[in-house]
Amino acid sequence: MGLKPPFVVNVHDGRQLRFMQVQVQVLARDKAAMDSVEAHMPAVRDALISLLSDQQADQVTQSKGRERVRHQALAAVQGVLKKNAGISKAVKALYFTDFVIQ
């Protein structure tokens, strides 16, 4: 399931403010889990925007940095669902299908 629209946030690179656009897809274990993601989309988007906007551009331009953020994003989505729906590990994976920094 794609989280639409893409996430667009400001990131710092030490000298100037840049922007990052990220398209996110989530993989859930069943339809009920996907319905829960959809039902709590405002909280999911808020958690991901907060996480993404807290990144440094030079750290996420490298694959290890993106992988770290991807794992943090998965944990953030799982945390939202646990807090708001009482389900944990409903989302099995999270993928960045588009990742642009300008």
Phi, psi and omega in degrees: 000126177276136176269109184247146000283172177301155178275129176234119182224159173274140174228155180260147174238016179095328181249323186212167177271131179237173175239153180234132175243127184228129172261130185241137173239140176241148177242121181245163186283337180199175181296324179298322178294318178295321177297324178293319176301314181297317181295330183250026184303319178302317179290323178297311180298318179300314181297319181288322177296317178299315180295311184294321182286349179270006184269155172263133184304318183292337180279327183266000174279347177262148184298323179296322178293317178296320179296319178299314180294323179298317178294321177294322179294319176299314179297323179295315179295315178299322179295320177298315182292324178294316182291316188266335184238353179073019179242137178242149179061024177292324176267120184274328184208156176224135183232144170266114181262353174204133186212106185232133173238130178228000000 
